[in-house]
Coordinates of C-alpha atoms and ligand atoms in Angstrom, one line a residue:
Chain A
M1 CA -21.9 -0.9 -15.0
T2 CA -19.8 0.6 -17.8
K3 CA -18.3 3.6 -15.9
R4 CA -15.3 2.6 -13.8
I5 CA -15.3 3.3 -10.0
Y6 CA -12.1 4.8 -8.9
V7 CA -11.6 4.4 -5.2
D8 CA -7.8 4.7 -4.9
N9 CA -7.5 8.5 -4.3
A10 CA -4.8 7.9 -1.7
A11 CA -2.6 6.5 -4.5
T12 CA -3.3 9.4 -6.8
T13 CA -6.1 11.6 -8.0
K14 CA -7.5 12.8 -11.3
V15 CA -6.1 16.2 -12.2
A16 CA -8.9 18.8 -11.9
P17 CA -9.8 20.5 -15.3
E18 CA -9.2 23.9 -13.8
V19 CA -5.7 22.8 -12.8
V20 CA -5.0 21.5 -16.4
E21 CA -6.3 24.8 -17.7
A22 CA -4.1 26.8 -15.4
M23 CA -1.0 24.8 -16.4
L24 CA -1.5 24.8 -20.2
P25 CA -0.2 28.2 -21.1
Y26 CA 3.1 27.4 -19.4
F27 CA 3.9 24.7 -21.9
T28 CA 3.5 26.5 -25.2
E29 CA 3.1 30.2 -24.5
D30 CA 4.8 31.3 -21.3
Y31 CA 7.4 28.6 -21.6
G32 CA 10.3 30.9 -20.6
N33 CA 13.0 29.9 -18.0
P34 CA 12.1 31.7 -14.8
S35 CA 15.8 32.6 -14.4
S36 CA 15.8 34.6 -17.7
I37 CA 15.3 38.3 -17.5
Y38 CA 13.3 38.9 -20.7
N39 CA 9.6 38.9 -20.9
E40 CA 8.8 35.1 -21.1
G41 CA 11.2 34.5 -18.2
R42 CA 9.6 37.1 -16.1
T43 CA 6.1 35.7 -16.7
A44 CA 7.2 32.3 -15.7
K45 CA 9.0 33.6 -12.6
K46 CA 5.8 35.4 -11.6
A47 CA 3.8 32.3 -12.1
V48 CA 6.2 30.3 -9.8
E49 CA 6.1 33.0 -7.1
N50 CA 2.3 33.2 -7.4
A51 CA 2.1 29.4 -6.8
R52 CA 4.5 29.7 -3.9
E53 CA 2.1 32.2 -2.3
K54 CA -0.8 29.9 -2.7
V55 CA 1.0 26.9 -1.2
A56 CA 2.1 29.1 1.8
C57 CA -1.4 30.5 2.2
A58 CA -2.9 27.0 2.3
I59 CA -0.9 25.9 5.3
G60 CA -0.5 29.2 7.1
A61 CA 3.2 29.7 6.1
D62 CA 5.2 32.5 4.6
P63 CA 6.0 32.2 0.8
K64 CA 9.7 32.3 1.5
E65 CA 9.3 29.2 3.7
I66 CA 8.2 27.1 0.7
Y67 CA 10.6 25.1 -1.5
F68 CA 9.3 23.3 -4.6
T69 CA 10.4 19.7 -5.1
G70 CA 9.8 16.9 -7.6
S71 CA 7.7 14.8 -5.3
G72 CA 6.5 14.1 -1.8
S73 CA 9.3 11.5 -1.5
E74 CA 11.8 14.1 -2.3
A75 CA 10.4 16.5 0.3
D76 CA 10.6 13.8 2.9
N77 CA 14.2 12.8 1.9
W78 CA 15.3 16.5 1.9
A79 CA 13.8 17.3 5.3
I80 CA 15.3 14.4 7.1
R81 CA 18.7 14.4 5.4
S82 CA 19.0 18.2 5.8
V83 CA 18.3 18.2 9.5
A84 CA 20.7 15.2 10.0
R85 CA 23.5 17.1 8.2
A86 CA 22.8 20.6 9.4
Y87 CA 22.3 19.7 13.1
K88 CA 25.0 17.0 13.3
D89 CA 26.8 19.0 16.0
K90 CA 23.7 19.1 18.2
G91 CA 23.1 15.4 18.1
N92 CA 22.4 12.3 16.0
H93 CA 19.1 11.0 17.3
I94 CA 15.8 11.0 15.2
I95 CA 12.4 10.0 16.4
T96 CA 9.8 8.7 13.9
S97 CA 7.1 6.1 13.9
A98 CA 6.7 2.5 12.7
V99 CA 3.9 3.5 10.3
E100 CA 5.6 6.1 8.2
H101 CA 5.7 6.0 4.4
H102 CA 8.8 4.3 3.0
A103 CA 10.1 7.7 1.9
I104 CA 10.7 8.4 5.6
L105 CA 11.5 4.9 6.8
H106 CA 14.1 4.0 4.1
T107 CA 15.7 7.4 4.6
C108 CA 16.0 6.9 8.3
Q109 CA 17.4 3.4 7.7
D110 CA 19.9 4.9 5.4
L111 CA 20.9 7.4 8.1
E112 CA 21.3 4.6 10.6
K113 CA 23.9 3.1 8.4
Q114 CA 25.7 6.4 8.6
G115 CA 25.8 6.3 12.3
Y116 CA 22.5 8.1 13.2
E117 CA 20.3 6.7 15.9
V118 CA 16.6 6.3 15.1
T119 CA 13.7 5.5 17.4
Y120 CA 10.7 4.0 15.6
L121 CA 7.8 4.6 17.9
P122 CA 5.1 1.9 18.0
V123 CA 1.5 2.7 17.4
D124 CA -1.7 1.6 19.2
E125 CA -4.2 -0.8 17.7
Y126 CA -5.7 2.1 15.7
G127 CA -2.3 3.1 14.2
M128 CA -2.1 6.2 16.5
V129 CA 1.3 7.5 17.7
S130 CA 1.1 8.6 21.4
A131 CA 2.3 12.2 22.0
E132 CA 3.4 10.9 25.4
D133 CA 5.6 8.3 23.8
V134 CA 7.2 11.1 21.7
K135 CA 7.9 13.1 24.8
N136 CA 9.5 10.2 26.5
A137 CA 11.6 9.3 23.6
I138 CA 13.3 12.7 23.5
K139 CA 16.9 12.7 24.6
D140 CA 19.7 15.2 24.9
N141 CA 21.0 14.3 21.4
T142 CA 17.5 14.3 19.7
I143 CA 17.6 16.6 16.6
L144 CA 14.4 15.7 14.8
I145 CA 10.9 14.3 15.3
S146 CA 9.2 13.2 12.1
I147 CA 5.7 11.9 12.5
M148 CA 3.2 11.7 9.6
F149 CA 0.1 13.9 9.7
A150 CA -2.2 11.1 8.4
N151 CA -1.4 7.6 7.5
N152 CA -1.7 6.6 3.8
E153 CA -2.9 3.1 4.4
I154 CA -5.3 3.2 7.3
G155 CA -6.0 6.9 7.3
T156 CA -5.3 7.5 11.0
I157 CA -4.8 11.2 11.8
M158 CA -2.0 11.7 14.3
P159 CA -2.1 14.2 17.3
I160 CA 0.1 16.6 15.3
A161 CA -0.7 19.8 17.3
E162 CA 0.2 18.0 20.6
I163 CA 3.4 16.6 19.2
G164 CA 4.3 20.1 17.8
K165 CA 3.9 21.5 21.3
I166 CA 6.1 18.9 22.8
A167 CA 8.7 19.4 20.2
K168 CA 8.7 23.1 20.7
E169 CA 9.0 22.9 24.5
A170 CA 11.9 20.4 24.1
G171 CA 13.6 22.6 21.5
V172 CA 13.6 19.8 18.9
L173 CA 12.7 20.2 15.3
F174 CA 9.4 18.7 14.1
H175 CA 8.8 17.5 10.6
T176 CA 5.5 16.0 9.4
D177 CA 4.8 14.1 6.2
A178 CA 1.4 15.7 5.4
V179 CA 1.2 14.2 1.9
Q180 CA -2.2 12.5 2.7
A181 CA -3.5 15.3 4.9
V182 CA -3.2 18.4 2.7
G183 CA -6.7 19.2 1.3
N184 CA -8.3 16.7 3.7
V185 CA -7.5 18.2 7.1
P186 CA -7.1 21.9 7.9
I187 CA -3.4 22.6 8.5
D188 CA -1.8 25.6 10.2
V189 CA 1.9 25.2 10.6
K190 CA 2.3 28.1 13.0
A191 CA -0.6 27.1 15.3
M192 CA 0.6 23.5 15.2
N193 CA 4.3 24.3 15.8
I194 CA 5.3 22.4 12.7
D195 CA 8.9 23.3 11.6
M196 CA 8.9 21.3 8.3
L197 CA 6.2 19.8 6.2
S198 CA 6.1 17.7 3.0
L199 CA 3.3 17.7 0.5
T200 CA 2.7 16.6 -3.1
A201 CA 0.2 17.9 -5.7
H202 CA -1.0 14.6 -7.1
K203 CA -2.8 13.6 -4.0
F204 CA -5.2 16.6 -4.3
H205 CA -6.0 16.8 -8.0
G206 CA -2.8 18.4 -9.0
P207 CA -0.2 17.0 -11.4
K208 CA 2.3 14.2 -10.6
G209 CA 5.9 15.0 -10.0
S210 CA 5.3 18.3 -8.2
G211 CA 5.7 18.6 -4.5
A212 CA 6.9 21.1 -1.9
L213 CA 8.7 21.3 1.4
Y214 CA 7.8 23.9 4.0
V215 CA 10.7 24.9 6.2
R216 CA 10.1 27.5 9.0
S217 CA 12.4 30.5 8.7
G218 CA 15.3 30.1 11.1
V219 CA 15.6 26.3 10.4
K220 CA 18.8 25.5 8.7
L221 CA 18.3 23.9 5.3
T222 CA 21.1 22.3 3.4
S223 CA 21.0 22.3 -0.4
F224 CA 19.7 19.1 -1.8
I225 CA 20.7 19.4 -5.5
T226 CA 23.7 21.6 -6.2
G227 CA 24.0 23.6 -9.4
G228 CA 22.0 26.7 -10.3
A229 CA 20.6 29.2 -7.9
Q230 CA 17.0 28.1 -8.0
E231 CA 14.9 27.8 -4.8
R232 CA 17.2 30.2 -3.0
M233 CA 20.2 28.1 -3.9
R234 CA 18.8 25.0 -2.1
R235 CA 17.6 23.0 -5.1
A236 CA 19.2 23.5 -8.4
G237 CA 17.4 22.7 -11.7
T238 CA 15.1 24.8 -13.9
E239 CA 11.7 24.9 -12.3
N240 CA 8.9 22.6 -13.4
V241 CA 6.8 25.7 -14.1
P242 CA 3.6 24.0 -15.3
G243 CA 3.9 21.5 -12.4
I244 CA 4.4 24.3 -9.9
V245 CA 1.5 26.3 -11.3
G246 CA -0.7 23.2 -11.2
L247 CA 0.3 22.6 -7.5
G248 CA -0.6 26.2 -6.7
K249 CA -4.0 26.0 -8.4
A250 CA -4.7 22.5 -6.9
I251 CA -3.8 23.4 -3.3
E252 CA -5.9 26.6 -3.5
M253 CA -8.9 24.6 -4.7
A254 CA -8.3 21.7 -2.3
T255 CA -8.1 23.9 0.8
A256 CA -10.9 26.3 -0.1
D257 CA -13.7 24.2 1.5
I258 CA -12.2 21.3 3.4
E259 CA -15.3 21.1 5.7
A260 CA -17.7 20.5 2.9
K261 CA -15.4 17.9 1.4
Q262 CA -15.0 16.1 4.7
K263 CA -18.7 16.1 5.3
K264 CA -19.4 14.5 1.9
L265 CA -16.6 11.9 2.1
T266 CA -17.3 11.0 5.7
E267 CA -20.8 10.1 4.7
I268 CA -19.7 7.9 1.8
R269 CA -16.9 6.3 3.9
D270 CA -19.1 5.5 6.9
T271 CA -21.8 4.1 4.8
Y272 CA -19.3 1.9 3.0
I273 CA -17.7 0.7 6.2
K274 CA -21.0 0.0 7.9
K275 CA -22.4 -1.9 4.9
V276 CA -19.3 -4.0 4.3
L277 CA -18.9 -5.0 8.0
E278 CA -22.6 -5.9 8.1
R279 CA -22.6 -7.9 4.9
V280 CA -19.3 -9.7 5.1
P281 CA -18.6 -11.9 8.1
Y282 CA -15.0 -12.2 9.5
S283 CA -14.1 -8.6 8.4
R284 CA -12.7 -5.8 10.5
L285 CA -12.0 -2.1 10.1
N286 CA -8.3 -1.1 10.3
G287 CA -7.4 2.3 11.6
H288 CA -9.2 4.6 13.9
P289 CA -13.1 4.7 13.7
T290 CA -13.3 8.5 13.8
Q291 CA -9.8 10.0 13.8
R292 CA -9.3 9.1 10.2
L293 CA -9.1 10.7 6.8
A294 CA -12.6 11.4 5.6
G295 CA -12.1 9.4 2.4
N296 CA -10.2 6.4 3.8
A297 CA -11.5 2.9 4.6
N298 CA -9.3 -0.1 5.2
I299 CA -10.9 -3.4 5.8
S300 CA -9.4 -6.9 6.4
F301 CA -11.2 -9.9 5.2
E302 CA -10.0 -13.1 6.9
F303 CA -9.0 -16.2 5.0
I304 CA -8.4 -14.5 1.6
E305 CA -5.5 -12.9 0.0
G306 CA -5.8 -9.3 -1.3
E307 CA -4.4 -9.6 -4.8
G308 CA -7.2 -11.9 -5.9
L309 CA -9.7 -9.5 -4.4
L310 CA -8.2 -6.6 -6.3
L311 CA -8.1 -8.5 -9.6
S312 CA -11.7 -9.5 -9.3
L313 CA -12.7 -6.0 -8.3
D314 CA -10.9 -4.7 -11.4
M315 CA -12.9 -7.0 -13.6
K316 CA -16.0 -5.5 -12.1
G317 CA -14.7 -2.0 -12.9
I318 CA -13.5 -1.1 -9.4
S319 CA -10.0 0.3 -8.8
A320 CA -8.8 -0.1 -5.2
S321 CA -5.6 -1.1 -3.3
S322 CA -4.4 -3.7 -0.8
G323 CA -1.8 -4.2 1.8
S324 CA -0.9 -7.7 0.6
A325 CA 2.7 -8.6 -0.1
C326 CA 1.6 -10.3 -3.4
T327 CA 0.5 -6.9 -4.8
S328 CA 3.6 -5.0 -3.8
G329 CA 6.3 -7.2 -5.1
S330 CA 7.9 -7.1 -1.7
L331 CA 8.2 -10.0 0.7
D332 CA 6.1 -8.9 3.6
P333 CA 2.6 -7.6 3.9
S334 CA 2.1 -3.9 4.8
H335 CA 4.3 -2.8 7.7
V336 CA 1.4 -0.5 8.8
L337 CA -1.0 -3.4 9.2
L338 CA 1.6 -5.5 11.1
A339 CA 2.3 -2.5 13.3
I340 CA -1.3 -2.3 14.4
G341 CA -1.1 -5.9 15.5
L342 CA -2.7 -7.8 12.5
K343 CA -1.4 -11.3 11.9
H344 CA 0.3 -11.8 8.6
E345 CA -2.7 -13.6 7.1
Q346 CA -5.0 -10.8 8.1
A347 CA -2.7 -8.2 6.6
H348 CA -2.6 -10.1 3.3
G349 CA -6.4 -9.9 3.0
S350 CA -6.8 -6.2 3.4
L351 CA -8.6 -3.7 1.1
R352 CA -8.0 0.0 1.1
T353 CA -10.6 2.1 -0.6
S354 CA -10.0 5.9 -0.7
F355 CA -12.9 7.9 -1.8
G356 CA -12.9 11.2 -3.7
E357 CA -15.5 13.9 -4.4
D358 CA -16.5 12.1 -7.6
N359 CA -17.7 9.0 -5.8
T360 CA -21.4 8.5 -4.9
L361 CA -23.5 6.4 -2.5
E362 CA -24.9 4.4 -5.5
E363 CA -21.3 3.4 -6.2
V364 CA -20.9 2.3 -2.6
D365 CA -23.9 -0.1 -3.0
Y366 CA -22.4 -1.6 -6.1
M367 CA -19.0 -1.9 -4.4
V368 CA -20.5 -3.6 -1.4
D369 CA -22.4 -6.2 -3.5
S370 CA -19.2 -6.8 -5.5
I371 CA -17.0 -7.2 -2.5
A372 CA -19.4 -9.6 -0.7
E373 CA -19.7 -11.8 -3.8
I374 CA -15.9 -11.8 -4.5
V375 CA -14.9 -12.5 -0.9
D376 CA -17.4 -15.3 -0.7
R377 CA -16.0 -16.8 -4.0
L378 CA -12.4 -16.6 -2.8
R379 CA -13.3 -18.1 0.6
Q380 CA -14.9 -21.0 -1.1
M381 CA -11.5 -21.6 -2.6
S382 CA -9.5 -21.0 0.6
P383 CA -8.1 -23.9 2.7
L384 CA -8.0 -21.5 5.7
Y385 CA -11.7 -20.9 5.5
E386 CA -12.3 -24.6 5.1
E387 CA -10.2 -25.3 8.2
M388 CA -12.1 -22.7 10.2
M389 CA -15.5 -23.9 9.1
K390 CA -14.6 -27.5 10.1
K391 CA -13.4 -26.4 13.5
N392 CA -16.7 -24.6 14.2
Chain B
M1 CA 0.6 -8.1 -16.1
Y2 CA -1.0 -11.5 -16.2
S3 CA -1.7 -13.5 -19.5
E4 CA -5.2 -14.1 -20.6
K5 CA -4.8 -17.7 -19.6
V6 CA -3.8 -16.8 -16.1
M7 CA -6.8 -14.5 -15.8
D8 CA -9.1 -17.2 -17.2
H9 CA -7.8 -19.8 -14.7
F10 CA -8.1 -17.3 -11.9
S11 CA -11.6 -16.2 -12.8
N12 CA -12.9 -19.7 -13.6
P13 CA -10.6 -22.1 -11.7
R14 CA -11.0 -25.7 -12.6
N15 CA -11.3 -28.4 -10.0
V16 CA -11.9 -26.2 -7.0
G17 CA -13.2 -28.1 -3.9
E18 CA -12.6 -31.1 -1.7
I19 CA -12.9 -34.9 -2.3
E20 CA -14.6 -36.6 0.6
D21 CA -13.0 -40.0 0.0
A22 CA -9.6 -38.8 -1.3
N23 CA -6.8 -41.2 -0.7
A24 CA -4.1 -38.6 -1.2
V25 CA -4.1 -35.2 0.4
G26 CA -1.3 -32.7 0.5
Q27 CA -1.0 -29.2 1.8
V28 CA 2.0 -26.8 1.4
G29 CA 2.8 -23.3 2.3
N30 CA 1.7 -21.4 5.4
P31 CA -0.5 -18.4 6.2
Q32 CA 2.5 -16.4 7.3
C33 CA 3.9 -16.2 3.8
G34 CA 0.6 -15.6 2.2
D35 CA 0.3 -18.8 0.1
I36 CA -1.3 -22.1 1.0
M37 CA -2.4 -24.8 -1.4
K38 CA -4.2 -27.9 -0.4
I39 CA -4.7 -30.7 -3.0
Y40 CA -7.0 -33.8 -2.8
M41 CA -6.6 -36.8 -5.1
K42 CA -8.4 -40.0 -5.8
I43 CA -5.8 -42.4 -7.1
N44 CA -6.8 -45.8 -8.5
D45 CA -4.8 -48.3 -6.5
D46 CA -4.6 -50.8 -9.5
T47 CA -3.7 -48.4 -12.3
Q48 CA -2.0 -45.6 -10.3
V49 CA -4.1 -43.2 -12.3
I50 CA -5.2 -40.0 -10.7
E51 CA -8.9 -40.3 -11.4
D52 CA -10.0 -37.1 -9.7
V53 CA -8.3 -34.1 -8.2
K54 CA -9.5 -31.0 -6.4
F55 CA -7.7 -28.1 -4.8
K56 CA -8.1 -25.1 -2.4
T57 CA -5.7 -22.2 -2.5
F58 CA -5.1 -19.2 -0.4
G59 CA -2.9 -16.9 -2.4
C60 CA -2.6 -14.3 -5.2
G61 CA -4.1 -14.6 -8.6
A62 CA -1.1 -16.4 -9.9
A63 CA -1.3 -19.0 -7.1
I64 CA -4.9 -19.7 -7.8
A65 CA -4.3 -20.0 -11.6
T66 CA -1.3 -22.3 -11.2
S67 CA -3.3 -24.5 -8.8
S68 CA -6.1 -24.7 -11.3
M69 CA -3.7 -25.5 -14.2
A70 CA -1.7 -28.0 -12.2
T71 CA -4.8 -30.0 -11.3
E72 CA -5.8 -30.0 -15.0
L73 CA -2.4 -31.2 -16.0
V74 CA -2.3 -34.2 -13.5
K75 CA -5.9 -35.3 -13.9
G76 CA -6.1 -38.6 -15.7
K77 CA -2.3 -39.1 -15.5
T78 CA -0.4 -41.7 -13.6
V79 CA 1.3 -41.0 -10.3
D80 CA 4.7 -41.2 -12.0
E81 CA 3.6 -38.8 -14.7
A82 CA 2.3 -36.4 -12.1
L83 CA 5.6 -36.5 -10.2
A84 CA 7.4 -35.4 -13.4
L85 CA 5.3 -32.2 -13.5
T86 CA 7.5 -29.1 -13.0
N87 CA 6.6 -25.6 -12.1
Q88 CA 8.0 -24.5 -15.4
A89 CA 5.6 -26.7 -17.2
V90 CA 2.7 -25.3 -15.2
A91 CA 3.9 -21.7 -15.9
E92 CA 4.3 -22.4 -19.6
A93 CA 0.8 -23.9 -19.9
L94 CA -0.4 -20.6 -18.5
D95 CA 1.5 -18.7 -21.2
G96 CA 4.0 -17.6 -18.7
L97 CA 4.0 -15.8 -15.3
P98 CA 5.6 -12.4 -14.3
P99 CA 9.1 -13.2 -12.9
I100 CA 8.1 -12.1 -9.3
K101 CA 5.3 -14.6 -9.5
M102 CA 7.3 -17.7 -10.5
H103 CA 7.5 -18.8 -6.9
C104 CA 3.7 -19.1 -6.9
S105 CA 4.0 -22.0 -9.4
N106 CA 6.3 -23.9 -7.0
L107 CA 3.4 -24.1 -4.7
A108 CA 1.5 -26.2 -7.2
E109 CA 4.4 -28.5 -8.0
E110 CA 5.0 -29.0 -4.3
A111 CA 1.4 -29.6 -3.4
V112 CA 1.2 -32.4 -6.1
H113 CA 4.3 -34.0 -4.6
A114 CA 3.0 -33.7 -1.1
A115 CA -0.3 -35.4 -2.0
I116 CA 1.5 -38.2 -3.7
A117 CA 3.9 -38.6 -0.8
N118 CA 0.9 -38.8 1.5
Y119 CA -0.5 -41.5 -0.8
Y120 CA 2.7 -43.5 -0.7
E121 CA 3.0 -43.3 3.1
S122 CA -0.6 -44.4 3.6
R123 CA 0.2 -47.4 1.5
G124 CA 3.4 -48.2 3.5
M125 CA 5.6 -47.2 0.5
D126 CA 8.8 -45.3 0.6
A127 CA 8.1 -41.6 0.1
S128 CA 11.5 -40.3 0.9
E129 CA 12.4 -39.9 -2.8
I130 CA 9.6 -37.4 -3.2
K131 CA 10.7 -33.8 -2.9
A132 CA 7.8 -32.3 -1.1
C133 CA 7.3 -29.2 1.0
T134 CA 7.1 -29.5 4.8
G135 CA 4.9 -26.5 5.2
E136 CA 7.8 -24.3 6.1
C137 CA 9.2 -24.0 2.6
C138 CA 6.4 -23.0 0.5
G139 CA 9.0 -22.3 -2.2
C140 CA 8.3 -18.6 -2.2
P141 CA 10.7 -15.9 -1.1
H142 CA 8.1 -14.9 1.6
S143 CA 8.7 -18.1 3.5
K144 CA 12.5 -17.9 3.3
E145 CA 12.2 -14.5 4.8
H146 CA 10.1 -15.7 7.7
N147 CA 12.2 -18.8 8.2
K148 CA 15.1 -16.5 9.2
E149 CA 13.1 -15.3 12.2
Ligands
PLP401 C1 2.3 9.5 3.3 C2 3.0 9.6 2.0 N1 4.2 10.1 2.0 C3 4.9 10.3 0.8 C4 4.3 9.9 -0.4 C5 5.1 10.0 -1.7 O1 4.7 11.0 -2.5 P1 5.2 11.1 -4.0 O2 4.4 10.0 -4.7 O3 4.8 12.5 -4.5 O4 6.6 10.9 -4.0 C6 3.1 9.3 -0.4 C7 2.4 8.9 -1.6 O5 2.6 7.8 -2.2 C8 2.4 9.2 0.8 O6 1.2 8.6 0.9
FES402 S1 0.8 -16.1 -3.5 FE1 2.1 -14.5 -2.8 S2 2.8 -13.7 -4.6 FE2 1.7 -15.3 -5.3

């Protein structure tokens, strides 16, 4: 097979040609500064506001509730730090979960050092946060609940509408990191009682380095970068006009027909999961069987370590990702896999494949053959496998 | 990020397997930290030459490649020569390792030492001089982290 198989769409996606096309004029023709009053500036300004409308429309918000950022991580940082600062008088307690992205977790840990109190809710074996747990964790001094919409590693979709309702009833602000959900799950911030939401363009065929934070009107938002008057004086810096235009175009396309996309990806995902679990003994699916992102599959293979699997897949033209510590450069395997109760050695041997619209069922067959062959080869080399075989 | 040599030894590791009648067996690392290497040797009692050596490794690409290279480097050598093998020498023979992967080469050095210590002990010889891993210190930062717990 000469064509590469890219199944790491949860890491990032290919920019859609239509998105590139929409962005191009803003590099060389309409390159004006949106703050300038002459023609080029006005054209750029219009493009930014047009994109703001598209982002708002995609999640059921009002354009003036959308703030552009430089990434999903920035949106997460901003949301949490802003609430912590702006609502300090009300309290200092934040509720989040053990399986959040590091953009949330490390921000919360930083706030703990500054005297804030953070509850990291555990998850069940499928990686699901319980709405009941959220409710029970709310205290008089709780100022924020931040629970991700869908998990980036195992794809589990959280009960966001339920949590939104609980937060509203308790009068506590609710932020959700929807970076993995936008374009994959229908989102309506009003119906779901979401006060703040983070998103990033590069997860749905938009450009990298372009994100947004939705903040419901009425929620206090402190400025994140001080300087010029951009983003209603909340985030200084000349706008990344092409990036913002790309975000607008990409989110419009990604949310146009979520159902069709879900249907296609679910078929690919479920075929892949079924075939891998059938073919490879001592393997298990991580995450929820049905309440998961349509494109996400995460499977642990016992007795092997994920990096070797990734390297071997790469040699066969397949790009995927793993929760192993050896691939991340950090000391421990994925905090998400440990939170759902996997043993360290199981977490080391995990493989995340995240499918996109370009993938096909033929590719799945090739992938399953490759995985079965590689896992077998690595197991033949594994002292853990040898030990297990001798015991049985 | 890996050299061609590392990729070669990872894709076609030399000396993988077990030796049924090995007279020296060593295992270092633990599954917690994500690296384990087990090494089997057949040592000639008269000449002290390592006549055969095989390994099994659970770990990343670098761990498998260093295991493969280390077995190549000690095969046909005497026990004393094998004890002089350092992780640097293994890494160099592989045209280098990325800095964060240097600990993976400790595993190979320690496994060689552990196997020879096992050989000494089984022959009633003093093995206390040999710096080998107890299984808690696989020489990688992973294990130090876990040892704190
Ligand atoms: C759930 C989640 N949150 C936040 C981020 C960070 O987004 P960005 O790469 O735009 O900073 C990611 C992507 O890596 C993610 O998956
Ligand atoms: S075995 Fe863990 S990084 Fe090499």
